[in-house]
Amino acid sequence: GMAWLVEGHIVVETKLIRPHESWAAADWNPASEEVHGIPRRDLDDAEPAESVARGFLARVGSGQLVSDAPAHDGWWLRRLLETIGEPVLEIHDFDQVAWSAFSSEGQIAPGRLSKVYKNMTGRRVAAHRAGEDARHLAAAFRAGFPKA
């Protein structure tokens, strides 16, 4: 799942992905199934990995990818993009992006960065789902901007 801001509004896109035949069944972790609330069998009817990868690249374009777990998300993104022969894209760390966006020459913009992190506290109330997680990060980032 991914989310982005359009004129201050959060847009979320999420898809289940049918595992590619090159992906080992051992990569499916029963503990992750429980955390995400997605039984493995539900993915058999999901959109094929290649289709999701092409759609992802079309949607992202030249946009900056940001995650609060870039190493983990990068591992899965690499595998997804490999299904269509595309190289991995860089995923930036949310904390570094927030610091950069809400500071200047090492000086934090008063109150902005704290609003970002204040917005993140207590955010997960349901199953861990990529779209909702992305929405929460976008909302936290948006909270650092002044009200229009």
PDB file of C-alpha atoms in Angstrom:
ATOM      1  CA  GLY A   1       0.000   0.000   0.000  1.00  0.00           C
ATOM      2  CA  MET A   2       1.034   3.558  -0.526  1.00  0.00           C
ATOM      3  CA  ALA A   3      -0.240   7.005   0.277  1.00  0.00           C
ATOM      4  CA  TRP A   4       0.559  10.497  -0.895  1.00  0.00           C
ATOM      5  CA  LEU A   5      -0.628  14.045  -0.398  1.00  0.00           C
ATOM      6  CA  VAL A   6      -2.599  15.946  -3.040  1.00  0.00           C
ATOM      7  CA  GLU A   7      -3.392  19.523  -2.070  1.00  0.00           C
ATOM      8  CA  GLY A   8      -3.387  18.568   1.600  1.00  0.00           C
ATOM      9  CA  HIS A   9      -5.578  15.491   1.135  1.00  0.00           C
ATOM     10  CA  ILE A  10      -4.313  11.963   1.651  1.00  0.00           C
ATOM     11  CA  VAL A  11      -4.744   9.532  -1.239  1.00  0.00           C
ATOM     12  CA  VAL A  12      -4.294   5.831  -0.432  1.00  0.00           C
ATOM     13  CA  GLU A  13      -3.852   2.947  -2.825  1.00  0.00           C
ATOM     14  CA  THR A  14      -3.571  -0.609  -1.635  1.00  0.00           C
ATOM     15  CA  LYS A  15      -3.587  -3.974  -3.349  1.00  0.00           C
ATOM     16  CA  LEU A  16      -3.184  -7.559  -2.346  1.00  0.00           C
ATOM     17  CA  ILE A  17      -0.486  -9.232  -4.429  1.00  0.00           C
ATOM     18  CA  ARG A  18      -0.590 -12.780  -5.762  1.00  0.00           C
ATOM     19  CA  PRO A  19       2.849 -14.220  -4.987  1.00  0.00           C
ATOM     20  CA  HIS A  20       5.052 -14.655  -8.056  1.00  0.00           C
ATOM     21  CA  GLU A  21       6.012 -18.222  -8.937  1.00  0.00           C
ATOM     22  CA  SER A  22       9.676 -17.355  -8.300  1.00  0.00           C
ATOM     23  CA  TRP A  23       8.958 -16.491  -4.670  1.00  0.00           C
ATOM     24  CA  ALA A  24       9.663 -19.292  -2.216  1.00  0.00           C
ATOM     25  CA  ALA A  25       6.741 -20.554  -0.155  1.00  0.00           C
ATOM     26  CA  ALA A  26       9.080 -20.381   2.847  1.00  0.00           C
ATOM     27  CA  ASP A  27       8.968 -16.574   2.554  1.00  0.00           C
ATOM     28  CA  TRP A  28       5.384 -16.642   3.811  1.00  0.00           C
ATOM     29  CA  ASN A  29       5.541 -16.300   7.575  1.00  0.00           C
ATOM     30  CA  PRO A  30       2.547 -17.527   9.618  1.00  0.00           C
ATOM     31  CA  ALA A  31       3.280 -14.841  12.221  1.00  0.00           C
ATOM     32  CA  SER A  32       3.033 -12.167   9.511  1.00  0.00           C
ATOM     33  CA  GLU A  33      -0.257 -13.683   8.388  1.00  0.00           C
ATOM     34  CA  GLU A  34      -1.619 -13.084  11.865  1.00  0.00           C
ATOM     35  CA  VAL A  35      -0.179  -9.556  12.165  1.00  0.00           C
ATOM     36  CA  HIS A  36      -1.552  -8.507   8.777  1.00  0.00           C
ATOM     37  CA  GLY A  37      -4.806 -10.431   9.068  1.00  0.00           C
ATOM     38  CA  ILE A  38      -4.391 -11.866   5.566  1.00  0.00           C
ATOM     39  CA  PRO A  39      -4.560 -15.640   5.155  1.00  0.00           C
ATOM     40  CA  ARG A  40      -2.128 -16.869   2.469  1.00  0.00           C
ATOM     41  CA  ARG A  41      -4.993 -18.474   0.503  1.00  0.00           C
ATOM     42  CA  ASP A  42      -6.570 -14.995   0.056  1.00  0.00           C
ATOM     43  CA  LEU A  43      -3.614 -14.037  -2.136  1.00  0.00           C
ATOM     44  CA  ASP A  44      -4.329 -16.750  -4.710  1.00  0.00           C
ATOM     45  CA  ASP A  45      -7.060 -14.580  -6.259  1.00  0.00           C
ATOM     46  CA  ALA A  46      -5.162 -11.300  -5.863  1.00  0.00           C
ATOM     47  CA  GLU A  47      -3.684  -9.240  -8.687  1.00  0.00           C
ATOM     48  CA  PRO A  48      -0.542 -10.821 -10.188  1.00  0.00           C
ATOM     49  CA  ALA A  49       2.774  -9.449  -8.906  1.00  0.00           C
ATOM     50  CA  GLU A  50       3.820  -8.280 -12.391  1.00  0.00           C
ATOM     51  CA  SER A  51       0.651  -6.236 -12.806  1.00  0.00           C
ATOM     52  CA  VAL A  52       1.047  -4.659  -9.369  1.00  0.00           C
ATOM     53  CA  ALA A  53       4.697  -3.842 -10.134  1.00  0.00           C
ATOM     54  CA  ARG A  54       3.823  -2.089 -13.420  1.00  0.00           C
ATOM     55  CA  GLY A  55       1.003  -0.161 -11.741  1.00  0.00           C
ATOM     56  CA  PHE A  56       3.285   0.820  -8.893  1.00  0.00           C
ATOM     57  CA  LEU A  57       5.909   2.255 -11.242  1.00  0.00           C
ATOM     58  CA  ALA A  58       3.267   4.128 -13.218  1.00  0.00           C
ATOM     59  CA  ARG A  59       1.799   5.625 -10.040  1.00  0.00           C
ATOM     60  CA  VAL A  60       5.107   6.522  -8.374  1.00  0.00           C
ATOM     61  CA  GLY A  61       6.731   8.111 -11.410  1.00  0.00           C
ATOM     62  CA  SER A  62       9.507  10.358 -10.127  1.00  0.00           C
ATOM     63  CA  GLY A  63       8.021  10.637  -6.636  1.00  0.00           C
ATOM     64  CA  GLN A  64      10.056  10.057  -3.509  1.00  0.00           C
ATOM     65  CA  LEU A  65       9.432   6.771  -1.692  1.00  0.00           C
ATOM     66  CA  VAL A  66       9.348   7.063   2.102  1.00  0.00           C
ATOM     67  CA  SER A  67       8.943   4.385   4.767  1.00  0.00           C
ATOM     68  CA  ASP A  68       9.341   3.972   8.494  1.00  0.00           C
ATOM     69  CA  ALA A  69      10.954   0.575   7.726  1.00  0.00           C
ATOM     70  CA  PRO A  70      12.938   1.176   4.513  1.00  0.00           C
ATOM     71  CA  ALA A  71      15.121  -1.943   4.757  1.00  0.00           C
ATOM     72  CA  HIS A  72      12.120  -4.263   5.171  1.00  0.00           C
ATOM     73  CA  ASP A  73       9.973  -2.499   2.579  1.00  0.00           C
ATOM     74  CA  GLY A  74      12.942  -2.288   0.202  1.00  0.00           C
ATOM     75  CA  TRP A  75      13.406  -6.063   0.364  1.00  0.00           C
ATOM     76  CA  TRP A  76       9.812  -6.639  -0.715  1.00  0.00           C
ATOM     77  CA  LEU A  77       9.872  -3.845  -3.297  1.00  0.00           C
ATOM     78  CA  ARG A  78      13.016  -5.305  -4.860  1.00  0.00           C
ATOM     79  CA  ARG A  79      11.312  -8.682  -5.177  1.00  0.00           C
ATOM     80  CA  LEU A  80       8.195  -7.100  -6.653  1.00  0.00           C
ATOM     81  CA  LEU A  81      10.126  -5.081  -9.248  1.00  0.00           C
ATOM     82  CA  GLU A  82      12.301  -8.078 -10.154  1.00  0.00           C
ATOM     83  CA  THR A  83       9.161  -9.764 -11.514  1.00  0.00           C
ATOM     84  CA  ILE A  84       9.224  -7.265 -14.396  1.00  0.00           C
ATOM     85  CA  GLY A  85      13.012  -6.880 -14.646  1.00  0.00           C
ATOM     86  CA  GLU A  86      13.125  -3.403 -13.103  1.00  0.00           C
ATOM     87  CA  PRO A  87      15.836  -2.230 -10.692  1.00  0.00           C
ATOM     88  CA  VAL A  88      15.047  -1.441  -7.096  1.00  0.00           C
ATOM     89  CA  LEU A  89      14.071   2.111  -6.222  1.00  0.00           C
ATOM     90  CA  GLU A  90      15.505   3.950  -3.233  1.00  0.00           C
ATOM     91  CA  ILE A  91      13.245   4.150  -0.215  1.00  0.00           C
ATOM     92  CA  HIS A  92      14.004   7.038   2.134  1.00  0.00           C
ATOM     93  CA  ASP A  93      13.708   6.797   5.890  1.00  0.00           C
ATOM     94  CA  PHE A  94      10.676   8.653   7.255  1.00  0.00           C
ATOM     95  CA  ASP A  95      12.615  10.176  10.154  1.00  0.00           C
ATOM     96  CA  GLN A  96      15.297  11.582   7.851  1.00  0.00           C
ATOM     97  CA  VAL A  97      12.712  12.972   5.421  1.00  0.00           C
ATOM     98  CA  ALA A  98      10.730  14.586   8.236  1.00  0.00           C
ATOM     99  CA  TRP A  99      13.867  16.110   9.749  1.00  0.00           C
ATOM    100  CA  SER A 100      14.892  17.475   6.358  1.00  0.00           C
ATOM    101  CA  ALA A 101      11.414  18.839   5.571  1.00  0.00           C
ATOM    102  CA  PHE A 102      10.890  20.529   8.912  1.00  0.00           C
ATOM    103  CA  SER A 103      14.318  21.938   9.624  1.00  0.00           C
ATOM    104  CA  SER A 104      16.705  24.326   7.949  1.00  0.00           C
ATOM    105  CA  GLU A 105      20.474  24.177   8.323  1.00  0.00           C
ATOM    106  CA  GLY A 106      20.098  21.870  11.315  1.00  0.00           C
ATOM    107  CA  GLN A 107      17.533  24.069  13.063  1.00  0.00           C
ATOM    108  CA  ILE A 108      14.115  22.536  13.655  1.00  0.00           C
ATOM    109  CA  ALA A 109      11.169  24.639  12.528  1.00  0.00           C
ATOM    110  CA  PRO A 110       9.456  25.532  15.824  1.00  0.00           C
ATOM    111  CA  GLY A 111       6.730  23.022  16.616  1.00  0.00           C
ATOM    112  CA  ARG A 112       6.592  21.437  13.172  1.00  0.00           C
ATOM    113  CA  LEU A 113       8.654  18.299  13.775  1.00  0.00           C
ATOM    114  CA  SER A 114       6.987  17.742  17.140  1.00  0.00           C
ATOM    115  CA  LYS A 115       3.575  17.872  15.415  1.00  0.00           C
ATOM    116  CA  VAL A 116       4.711  15.144  13.030  1.00  0.00           C
ATOM    117  CA  TYR A 117       5.645  12.776  15.851  1.00  0.00           C
ATOM    118  CA  LYS A 118       2.752  13.750  18.089  1.00  0.00           C
ATOM    119  CA  ASN A 119       0.450  12.723  15.239  1.00  0.00           C
ATOM    120  CA  MET A 120       2.127   9.288  15.097  1.00  0.00           C
ATOM    121  CA  THR A 121       1.610   8.252  18.713  1.00  0.00           C
ATOM    122  CA  GLY A 122      -0.997   5.578  19.295  1.00  0.00           C
ATOM    123  CA  ARG A 123      -1.729   5.304  15.587  1.00  0.00           C
ATOM    124  CA  ARG A 124      -2.091   1.541  15.146  1.00  0.00           C
ATOM    125  CA  VAL A 125      -5.453   0.304  16.368  1.00  0.00           C
ATOM    126  CA  ALA A 126      -6.196  -2.441  13.835  1.00  0.00           C
ATOM    127  CA  ALA A 127      -4.302  -5.094  11.902  1.00  0.00           C
ATOM    128  CA  HIS A 128      -0.993  -4.030  10.404  1.00  0.00           C
ATOM    129  CA  ARG A 129      -1.946  -3.195   6.799  1.00  0.00           C
ATOM    130  CA  ALA A 130       0.323  -1.397   4.347  1.00  0.00           C
ATOM    131  CA  GLY A 131      -2.290   1.068   3.096  1.00  0.00           C
ATOM    132  CA  GLU A 132      -3.297   2.162   6.570  1.00  0.00           C
ATOM    133  CA  ASP A 133       0.311   2.378   7.693  1.00  0.00           C
ATOM    134  CA  ALA A 134       1.119   4.569   4.676  1.00  0.00           C
ATOM    135  CA  ARG A 135      -1.930   6.737   5.411  1.00  0.00           C
ATOM    136  CA  HIS A 136      -0.753   7.251   9.006  1.00  0.00           C
ATOM    137  CA  LEU A 137       2.720   8.285   7.849  1.00  0.00           C
ATOM    138  CA  ALA A 138       1.227  10.725   5.326  1.00  0.00           C
ATOM    139  CA  ALA A 139      -1.054  12.162   8.031  1.00  0.00           C
ATOM    140  CA  ALA A 140       1.885  12.561  10.403  1.00  0.00           C
ATOM    141  CA  PHE A 141       3.926  14.307   7.719  1.00  0.00           C
ATOM    142  CA  ARG A 142       0.992  16.559   6.819  1.00  0.00           C
ATOM    143  CA  ALA A 143       0.640  17.551  10.477  1.00  0.00           C
ATOM    144  CA  GLY A 144       4.022  19.283  10.268  1.00  0.00           C
ATOM    145  CA  PHE A 145       2.834  21.787   7.681  1.00  0.00           C
ATOM    146  CA  PRO A 146       1.155  25.020   8.721  1.00  0.00           C
ATOM    147  CA  LYS A 147      -2.632  25.112   8.393  1.00  0.00           C
ATOM    148  CA  ALA A 148      -3.685  26.744   5.142  1.00  0.00           C
TER     149      ALA A 148
END
